[in-house]
Coordinates of C-alpha atoms in Angstrom, one line a residue:
Chain Y
X1 CA 21.2 -30.0 -21.1
X2 CA 23.6 -27.3 -22.4
X3 CA 27.4 -27.8 -22.5
X4 CA 30.3 -25.5 -23.1
X5 CA 33.1 -27.7 -24.5
X6 CA 36.8 -26.8 -25.0
X7 CA 38.6 -28.8 -27.7
X8 CA 40.1 -31.4 -27.6
X9 CA 37.4 -33.3 -25.7
X10 CA 37.9 -36.5 -23.8
X11 CA 35.9 -39.7 -24.1
X12 CA 34.4 -39.1 -20.7
X13 CA 33.0 -35.7 -21.8
X14 CA 31.5 -37.1 -25.0
X15 CA 29.8 -39.9 -23.0
X16 CA 28.0 -37.4 -20.8
X17 CA 26.3 -35.8 -23.8
X18 CA 22.9 -37.1 -24.9
X19 CA 21.0 -36.6 -28.2
X20 CA 18.9 -33.4 -27.9
X21 CA 21.5 -31.6 -25.8
X22 CA 22.8 -28.3 -27.0
X23 CA 26.6 -27.6 -27.1
X24 CA 28.8 -24.6 -27.7
X25 CA 32.5 -25.3 -28.6
X26 CA 35.7 -23.4 -28.2
X27 CA 38.9 -24.5 -30.0
X28 CA 39.8 -25.6 -33.5
X29 CA 37.3 -26.6 -36.1
X30 CA 38.3 -27.8 -39.5
X31 CA 36.0 -27.8 -42.5
X32 CA 35.7 -30.9 -44.7
X33 CA 33.2 -31.8 -47.4
X34 CA 32.9 -34.7 -49.9
X35 CA 36.3 -34.2 -51.6
X36 CA 38.2 -33.5 -48.4
X37 CA 36.8 -36.6 -46.7
X38 CA 37.7 -38.7 -49.7
X39 CA 41.2 -37.3 -50.0
X40 CA 42.0 -37.6 -46.2
X41 CA 40.9 -41.3 -46.2
X42 CA 43.0 -42.0 -49.3
X43 CA 46.1 -40.3 -47.9
X44 CA 45.8 -42.2 -44.6
X45 CA 45.4 -45.5 -46.4
X46 CA 48.5 -44.8 -48.4
X47 CA 50.4 -44.1 -45.2
X48 CA 50.9 -40.4 -46.0
X49 CA 51.0 -37.6 -43.6
X50 CA 47.9 -35.4 -43.1
X51 CA 48.1 -31.6 -42.5
X52 CA 45.7 -31.8 -39.6
X53 CA 45.3 -34.1 -36.6
X54 CA 41.6 -34.8 -36.9
X55 CA 41.4 -36.4 -33.4
X56 CA 41.9 -33.0 -31.7
X57 CA 39.5 -30.9 -33.7
X58 CA 35.9 -30.8 -34.6
X59 CA 35.1 -31.6 -38.2
X60 CA 32.7 -29.1 -39.8
X61 CA 30.7 -30.0 -42.9
X62 CA 31.0 -26.5 -44.5
X63 CA 32.1 -24.7 -47.6
X64 CA 32.6 -21.2 -46.5
X65 CA 32.9 -17.8 -48.3
X66 CA 36.3 -16.4 -47.3
X67 CA 38.0 -13.2 -48.5
X68 CA 41.7 -12.3 -48.4
X69 CA 42.5 -9.1 -46.6
X70 CA 46.2 -8.4 -46.9
X71 CA 47.9 -11.6 -45.9
X72 CA 45.0 -12.8 -43.8
X73 CA 41.9 -14.8 -44.7
X74 CA 38.6 -13.4 -43.3
X75 CA 35.4 -15.5 -43.0
X76 CA 32.4 -13.8 -44.6
X77 CA 29.9 -16.6 -44.2
X78 CA 30.3 -20.2 -43.0
X79 CA 27.1 -22.1 -42.3
X80 CA 27.0 -25.9 -42.5
X81 CA 26.4 -28.0 -45.6
X82 CA 24.1 -31.0 -46.0
X83 CA 25.8 -33.8 -44.0
X84 CA 24.0 -36.7 -45.6
X85 CA 26.5 -36.4 -48.6
X86 CA 29.3 -37.4 -46.2
X87 CA 27.4 -40.5 -44.9
X88 CA 29.4 -42.7 -47.4
X89 CA 32.7 -41.5 -45.8
X90 CA 32.0 -40.8 -42.2
X91 CA 32.3 -44.3 -40.6
X92 CA 35.7 -44.8 -42.3
X93 CA 36.8 -41.3 -41.4
X94 CA 35.9 -41.5 -37.7
X95 CA 37.4 -45.0 -37.5
X96 CA 40.7 -43.9 -39.0
X97 CA 41.1 -40.5 -37.3
X98 CA 39.3 -40.8 -34.0
X99 CA 37.4 -37.5 -34.5
X100 CA 35.1 -36.9 -31.5
X101 CA 32.8 -34.1 -32.8
X102 CA 31.2 -33.9 -36.3
X103 CA 29.2 -30.7 -37.1
X104 CA 26.8 -30.3 -40.0
X105 CA 23.2 -30.1 -40.8
X106 CA 20.2 -32.3 -41.7
X107 CA 21.4 -35.3 -39.7
X108 CA 23.3 -38.4 -40.7
X109 CA 22.4 -42.1 -41.1
X110 CA 22.9 -45.4 -39.5
X111 CA 26.5 -46.0 -40.5
X112 CA 27.6 -42.7 -38.9
X113 CA 25.5 -43.5 -35.8
X114 CA 27.3 -46.8 -35.6
X115 CA 30.7 -45.1 -35.8
X116 CA 29.7 -42.7 -33.1
X117 CA 28.8 -45.6 -30.8
X118 CA 31.8 -47.7 -31.6
X119 CA 34.4 -44.9 -31.4
X120 CA 32.8 -42.6 -28.9
X121 CA 31.9 -39.5 -31.0
X122 CA 28.9 -37.2 -31.5
X123 CA 27.2 -35.5 -34.4
X124 CA 25.8 -32.1 -33.8
X125 CA 23.7 -29.8 -36.1
X126 CA 24.4 -26.2 -36.6
X127 CA 21.3 -24.3 -37.9
X128 CA 21.4 -24.7 -41.7
X129 CA 22.0 -21.4 -43.5
X130 CA 22.9 -19.5 -40.4
X131 CA 26.1 -18.5 -42.0
X132 CA 26.6 -15.0 -40.5
X133 CA 25.9 -16.4 -37.0
X134 CA 28.6 -19.0 -37.6
X135 CA 31.1 -16.5 -39.1
X136 CA 30.7 -14.3 -36.0
X137 CA 31.9 -17.2 -33.8
X138 CA 35.0 -17.8 -35.9
X139 CA 37.7 -15.7 -34.4
X140 CA 40.5 -16.5 -36.8
X141 CA 41.4 -18.5 -39.9
X142 CA 44.6 -20.3 -38.8
X143 CA 45.4 -22.2 -42.0
X144 CA 44.0 -23.5 -45.2
X145 CA 45.1 -26.7 -47.0
X146 CA 44.2 -28.2 -50.4
X147 CA 42.8 -24.8 -51.6
X148 CA 44.4 -24.8 -55.1
X149 CA 43.4 -28.4 -55.7
X150 CA 39.9 -28.4 -54.3
X151 CA 38.7 -24.8 -54.5
X152 CA 37.2 -22.5 -51.9
X153 CA 34.2 -24.6 -50.9
X154 CA 36.0 -28.0 -50.6
X155 CA 39.3 -27.0 -49.1
X156 CA 40.3 -27.7 -45.5
X157 CA 39.8 -24.5 -43.6
X158 CA 41.2 -24.4 -40.1
X159 CA 39.2 -22.1 -37.9
X160 CA 39.7 -20.9 -34.3
X161 CA 36.2 -20.7 -32.8
X162 CA 34.8 -19.3 -29.6
X163 CA 31.4 -20.5 -28.3
X164 CA 30.5 -21.9 -31.6
X165 CA 26.8 -22.8 -31.5
X166 CA 24.1 -23.5 -30.7
X167 CA 24.8 -27.0 -31.9
X168 CA 22.0 -29.5 -31.3
X169 CA 23.4 -33.0 -30.8
X170 CA 21.4 -35.4 -33.0
X171 CA 23.6 -38.5 -32.7
X172 CA 25.2 -39.4 -29.4
X173 CA 27.8 -41.9 -28.4
X174 CA 25.1 -44.2 -27.0
X175 CA 23.4 -45.1 -30.3
X176 CA 20.6 -42.6 -30.4
X177 CA 19.9 -40.8 -33.7
X178 CA 17.3 -38.0 -33.3
X179 CA 16.7 -37.0 -36.9
X180 CA 16.2 -40.7 -37.9
X181 CA 13.7 -41.1 -35.1
X182 CA 11.8 -38.0 -36.3
X183 CA 11.9 -39.3 -39.9
X184 CA 10.6 -42.8 -38.8
X185 CA 7.7 -41.2 -37.0
X186 CA 6.9 -38.9 -40.0
X187 CA 6.8 -42.0 -42.3
X188 CA 4.3 -43.6 -40.0
X189 CA 2.1 -40.5 -40.0
X190 CA 2.4 -40.1 -43.8
X191 CA 1.4 -43.7 -44.4
X192 CA -1.9 -43.1 -42.6
X193 CA -2.8 -39.9 -44.6
X194 CA -5.5 -40.5 -47.2
X195 CA -6.2 -37.8 -49.9
Chain A
X1 CA 23.9 1.6 -70.8
X2 CA 25.8 -1.7 -70.6
X3 CA 27.8 -0.5 -67.5
X4 CA 24.6 0.7 -65.9
X5 CA 23.0 -2.7 -66.4
X6 CA 26.0 -4.6 -65.1
X7 CA 26.0 -2.5 -61.9
X8 CA 22.2 -3.1 -61.6
X9 CA 22.9 -6.9 -61.8
X10 CA 25.6 -6.6 -59.1
X11 CA 23.2 -4.7 -56.8
X12 CA 20.4 -7.1 -57.5
X13 CA 22.6 -10.1 -56.6
X14 CA 23.9 -8.4 -53.5
X15 CA 20.4 -7.5 -52.4
X16 CA 19.1 -11.0 -53.1
X17 CA 21.8 -12.8 -51.0
X18 CA 21.8 -10.3 -48.1
X19 CA 18.2 -9.2 -47.7
X20 CA 15.5 -11.9 -47.3
X21 CA 12.0 -10.9 -48.6
X22 CA 9.7 -9.8 -45.8
X23 CA 7.0 -12.3 -46.6
X24 CA 9.5 -15.1 -45.9
X25 CA 10.8 -13.5 -42.8
X26 CA 7.2 -13.0 -41.5
X27 CA 6.4 -16.7 -42.1
X28 CA 9.5 -17.7 -40.2
X29 CA 8.6 -15.4 -37.3
X30 CA 5.1 -16.9 -37.2
X31 CA 6.6 -20.4 -37.2
X32 CA 9.0 -19.5 -34.3
X33 CA 6.2 -18.0 -32.2
X34 CA 4.2 -21.2 -32.7
X35 CA 7.0 -23.6 -32.0
X36 CA 8.5 -25.6 -29.1
X37 CA 12.1 -26.9 -28.5
X38 CA 14.2 -28.0 -30.2
X39 CA 12.7 -26.4 -33.3
X40 CA 12.3 -23.0 -31.6
X41 CA 16.1 -22.7 -31.1
X42 CA 16.6 -23.3 -34.8
X43 CA 14.1 -20.7 -35.8
X44 CA 15.5 -18.1 -33.4
X45 CA 19.0 -18.8 -34.9
X46 CA 17.6 -18.3 -38.4
X47 CA 15.9 -15.0 -37.5
X48 CA 19.0 -13.7 -35.7
X49 CA 21.0 -14.7 -38.7
X50 CA 18.7 -12.8 -41.1
X51 CA 19.1 -9.7 -39.0
X52 CA 22.9 -10.0 -38.7
X53 CA 23.1 -10.4 -42.5
X54 CA 21.3 -7.2 -43.1
X55 CA 23.3 -5.3 -40.4
X56 CA 26.7 -6.5 -41.6
X57 CA 25.7 -6.6 -45.3
X58 CA 26.9 -10.2 -45.6
X59 CA 25.3 -13.0 -47.5
X60 CA 22.8 -14.7 -45.1
X61 CA 24.0 -18.2 -46.3
X62 CA 27.5 -19.2 -47.4
X63 CA 25.8 -21.1 -50.3
X64 CA 25.0 -18.1 -52.5
X65 CA 23.6 -20.6 -55.0
X66 CA 23.5 -21.2 -58.7
X67 CA 22.7 -17.8 -60.3
X68 CA 19.4 -18.4 -61.9
X69 CA 17.6 -15.6 -63.7
X70 CA 14.1 -15.0 -65.0
X71 CA 13.9 -12.3 -67.6
X72 CA 10.6 -10.9 -68.9
X73 CA 11.6 -8.7 -71.9
X74 CA 9.2 -6.5 -73.8
X75 CA 9.3 -6.9 -77.6
X76 CA 10.0 -3.2 -77.8
X77 CA 12.5 -2.9 -75.0
X78 CA 15.4 -1.1 -76.6
X79 CA 18.3 -2.8 -74.7
X80 CA 17.4 -6.4 -75.5
X81 CA 20.8 -7.1 -76.9
X82 CA 22.6 -6.0 -73.8
X83 CA 20.8 -8.2 -71.2
X84 CA 22.7 -11.5 -71.5
X85 CA 26.2 -10.0 -71.4
X86 CA 25.2 -7.7 -68.6
X87 CA 24.0 -10.6 -66.5
X88 CA 27.1 -12.7 -67.1
X89 CA 29.4 -9.8 -66.4
X90 CA 27.3 -8.7 -63.4
X91 CA 27.5 -12.2 -61.9
X92 CA 31.3 -12.2 -62.3
X93 CA 31.6 -8.8 -60.7
X94 CA 29.2 -9.7 -57.9
X95 CA 31.2 -12.8 -57.1
X96 CA 34.2 -10.6 -56.3
X97 CA 32.5 -7.6 -54.7
X98 CA 29.7 -9.0 -52.6
X99 CA 31.4 -11.6 -52.3
X100 CA 29.6 -14.7 -53.5
X101 CA 30.9 -18.2 -53.2
X102 CA 32.2 -19.5 -56.5
X103 CA 29.7 -22.3 -57.3
X104 CA 30.3 -23.3 -60.9
X105 CA 32.2 -26.5 -61.4
X106 CA 33.2 -28.0 -64.7
X107 CA 31.5 -31.4 -65.1
X108 CA 34.5 -32.9 -67.0
X109 CA 37.5 -31.6 -65.1
X110 CA 35.9 -31.0 -61.7
X111 CA 37.5 -27.5 -61.7
X112 CA 35.7 -24.6 -60.1
X113 CA 35.6 -21.6 -62.6
X114 CA 35.9 -19.3 -59.5
X115 CA 33.6 -16.6 -60.9
X116 CA 30.1 -18.3 -61.0
X117 CA 30.1 -18.4 -64.8
X118 CA 30.5 -21.4 -67.1
X119 CA 28.6 -23.5 -69.5
X120 CA 24.9 -22.4 -69.4
X121 CA 25.7 -20.6 -66.1
X122 CA 24.3 -18.1 -65.1
X123 CA 21.1 -19.6 -66.5
X124 CA 18.6 -17.3 -68.0
X125 CA 14.9 -18.2 -68.4
X126 CA 13.6 -15.9 -71.2
X127 CA 10.0 -14.8 -71.6
X128 CA 9.0 -12.5 -74.4
X129 CA 6.1 -10.1 -73.4
X130 CA 4.3 -7.1 -74.9
X131 CA 5.6 -3.6 -74.2
X132 CA 8.9 -1.7 -73.9
X133 CA 10.0 -2.7 -70.4
X134 CA 12.1 -5.5 -68.9
X135 CA 11.8 -7.3 -65.6
X136 CA 14.9 -9.2 -64.3
X137 CA 14.4 -11.6 -61.4
X138 CA 17.2 -13.5 -59.7
X139 CA 16.8 -16.6 -57.7
X140 CA 20.1 -17.7 -56.1
X141 CA 19.3 -21.3 -55.6
X142 CA 21.3 -23.3 -52.9
X143 CA 22.6 -26.8 -53.6
X144 CA 21.2 -28.4 -50.5
X145 CA 17.6 -27.7 -51.4
X146 CA 18.3 -28.2 -55.1
X147 CA 19.5 -31.8 -54.3
X148 CA 16.0 -32.5 -53.0
X149 CA 14.4 -31.8 -56.4
X150 CA 12.8 -34.7 -58.2
X151 CA 10.7 -35.7 -61.1
X152 CA 8.4 -38.7 -61.5
X153 CA 6.4 -39.8 -64.5
X154 CA 3.3 -41.1 -62.7
X155 CA 0.8 -43.4 -64.3
X156 CA -2.3 -41.2 -65.2
X157 CA -4.5 -43.8 -63.5
X158 CA -3.2 -42.8 -60.0
X159 CA -4.9 -39.4 -60.5
X160 CA -4.4 -36.3 -58.3
X161 CA -4.5 -38.5 -55.2
X162 CA -1.4 -40.2 -56.4
X163 CA 0.2 -36.9 -57.1
X164 CA -0.4 -35.7 -53.6
X165 CA 0.8 -38.9 -52.1
X166 CA 4.0 -38.7 -54.1
X167 CA 4.7 -35.1 -52.9
X168 CA 4.0 -36.0 -49.3
X169 CA 6.2 -39.1 -49.3
X170 CA 9.0 -37.2 -51.0
X171 CA 9.0 -34.4 -48.5
X172 CA 9.2 -36.9 -45.6
X173 CA 12.2 -38.6 -47.2
X174 CA 13.8 -35.2 -47.8
X175 CA 13.4 -34.5 -44.1
X176 CA 16.0 -32.1 -42.7
X177 CA 18.2 -32.1 -45.8
X178 CA 16.8 -29.0 -47.7
X179 CA 17.0 -26.7 -44.6
X180 CA 13.3 -26.6 -43.5
X181 CA 11.1 -24.7 -43.1
X182 CA 11.1 -24.8 -46.9
X183 CA 8.9 -23.6 -49.7
X184 CA 7.8 -26.4 -52.1
X185 CA 7.1 -25.8 -55.8
X186 CA 5.1 -28.5 -57.5
X187 CA 4.7 -28.7 -61.3
X188 CA 2.1 -31.1 -62.7
X189 CA 1.5 -32.0 -66.3
X190 CA 3.2 -30.8 -69.5
X191 CA 6.2 -33.0 -70.3
X192 CA 9.1 -33.7 -68.0
X193 CA 10.9 -30.4 -68.7
X194 CA 7.7 -28.3 -68.5
X195 CA 6.8 -29.8 -65.1
X196 CA 10.2 -29.0 -63.7
X197 CA 10.2 -25.4 -65.1
X198 CA 6.8 -24.9 -63.5
X199 CA 7.9 -26.3 -60.2
X200 CA 10.8 -24.0 -60.0
X201 CA 9.0 -20.9 -61.2
X202 CA 6.3 -21.6 -58.6
X203 CA 9.0 -20.8 -56.0
X204 CA 9.0 -17.2 -57.1
X205 CA 5.4 -16.7 -55.7
X206 CA 5.2 -15.0 -52.3
X207 CA 4.7 -17.1 -49.2
X208 CA 1.0 -17.2 -48.4
X209 CA -0.1 -16.3 -51.9
X210 CA -2.5 -18.9 -53.2
X211 CA -3.0 -20.0 -56.8
X212 CA -5.8 -18.0 -58.5
X213 CA -7.8 -21.2 -59.4
X214 CA -9.8 -22.5 -56.4
X215 CA -9.1 -26.2 -57.0
X216 CA -5.3 -25.7 -57.2
X217 CA -5.4 -23.4 -54.2
X218 CA -7.2 -26.1 -52.3
X219 CA -4.6 -28.7 -53.3
X220 CA -1.9 -26.3 -52.0
X221 CA -3.6 -26.0 -48.6
X222 CA -4.1 -29.7 -48.4
X223 CA -0.5 -30.5 -49.1
X224 CA 0.7 -27.8 -46.7
X225 CA -1.3 -29.3 -43.9
X226 CA -0.4 -32.9 -44.7
X227 CA 3.4 -32.2 -44.9
X228 CA 3.3 -30.2 -41.6
X229 CA 1.4 -32.9 -39.8
X230 CA 4.3 -35.3 -40.2
X231 CA 6.4 -33.3 -37.7
X232 CA 9.7 -33.2 -39.5
X233 CA 10.1 -29.6 -38.3
X234 CA 12.8 -27.0 -38.6
X235 CA 16.1 -28.6 -39.7
X236 CA 14.5 -32.1 -39.4
X237 CA 14.7 -32.0 -35.6
X238 CA 11.0 -32.4 -35.1
X239 CA 8.4 -29.6 -35.0
X240 CA 5.2 -28.1 -36.4
X241 CA 6.5 -26.1 -39.4
X242 CA 8.3 -28.3 -42.0
X243 CA 7.1 -26.2 -45.0
X244 CA 6.1 -22.5 -45.0
X245 CA 4.1 -23.0 -48.2
X246 CA 3.4 -25.2 -51.1
X247 CA 2.9 -23.6 -54.6
X248 CA 1.4 -25.7 -57.4
X249 CA 1.4 -24.9 -61.1
X250 CA -0.2 -27.1 -63.8
X251 CA 0.0 -27.6 -67.5
X252 CA -2.1 -29.8 -69.8
X253 CA -0.6 -33.2 -70.1
X254 CA -0.2 -35.9 -72.7
X255 CA -3.0 -38.6 -72.3
X256 CA -0.3 -41.2 -71.5
X257 CA 1.7 -39.1 -69.0
X258 CA 1.3 -37.5 -65.6
X259 CA 4.6 -35.8 -64.9
X260 CA 5.1 -34.4 -61.4
X261 CA 8.1 -32.3 -60.6
X262 CA 9.1 -31.0 -57.1
X263 CA 11.5 -28.1 -56.5
X264 CA 12.4 -27.3 -52.9
X265 CA 13.6 -24.0 -51.7
X266 CA 15.3 -23.7 -48.3
X267 CA 14.2 -21.2 -45.6
X268 CA 16.6 -18.7 -47.3
X269 CA 14.0 -18.3 -50.1
X270 CA 16.0 -15.6 -51.9
X271 CA 14.5 -13.8 -54.9
X272 CA 14.7 -10.1 -56.0
X273 CA 13.5 -8.2 -59.1
X274 CA 14.3 -5.0 -60.9
X275 CA 12.3 -3.3 -63.7
X276 CA 14.0 -1.3 -66.5
X277 CA 12.0 1.1 -68.7
X278 CA 12.8 2.2 -72.3
X279 CA 14.7 5.3 -70.9
X280 CA 17.0 3.0 -69.0
X281 CA 15.6 3.9 -65.6
X282 CA 15.8 1.1 -63.0
X283 CA 13.6 0.3 -60.0
X284 CA 13.5 -2.4 -57.4
X285 CA 10.2 -4.2 -57.5
X286 CA 8.5 -6.6 -55.1

């Protein structure tokens, strides 16, 4: 199935989506990599205010190239980064912020899949390296936070996107994890290969 | 001459991150034609992205990599002393002008240098050769695929069978992380450092180009077939093409050691070269 989603999405909408479906999203997407996940969780636990309401946006594992033209930031290239690095943070992140859509590449592990099931969220993969394709769907850079402290790749970039995709859902809110299934099958095949 | 060299480095970097070599693009096209869903959608997106990058003159991937250079310098090349500075300055300038993503982070402070230069970066692999010319190759190597590099010191008793098993199992565990379809470089023998150097250098070979020695060429074919039979596929979503090619290089080993190094290159297998002659004329070479 293919879905066109407008953010923020409801629990009902998320529950309709199954692993293997393709989605395109319109709304606000915020980039967050290792450092941003860590910092957001720390601030939350200290009871401090965060610059973004992560329950209303999609979180995008991405360290873009952006260029300042006059007063405005322009996105040059913005493909996804490897999501498995965020595996150590994602359960805690989704639990605290109620984020419903996580976007990245390469798939995520059991802990994230558990968070998606418990808190009704999905993980979707944007084609790795397809940075110009992604940049073309980003209509505007609305804001940037933590830029001085974390640098261009790790900062929180707030993007307004239109028909951002194709995103292939690999973890749904029902407990399926497509990339882990592929990997498990590959292990079984590899075990049987004799050189 | 220095300014001319700096500009040549800027152009070389821009060319490398914007324009994917044709052999790689052809391999991706072939994979797409041969593929079913969901891998097909991934390959179509990749091919569309390659085209858009060329049209819009933008880097094909936001991770413009760690600037890694291979320099073959002739013993009689008259501008030997300018090369290093020209590369460092060229990288700095390219970061602003192309632009490239600043990817050099200080290990101690965690601060990004913001211009892709720093301790040992850009890294230059030097090779001294006969003659009066110089060939400079850049390989902007992305972090996602670089994180899937590995080295293992195997027990010599496991033999080449053990080597192949190790490579296969490693690529299964790497799964979708290095942005497949990838190119895999394997370095066998030497010491730990030599094996890794060979593995990485093997990535500079064209997709589809076999090793000149028959036995090594056969090992490459065998590994290529084995890895693709596991069905990891484009972006780890399942499919027929997990690797576009496997390139193996070997060195003599110590009797007690069997080092095996694996270097993985994402589908954005970026590499570009220029040649400079003694008169300072510069060509793009394939």
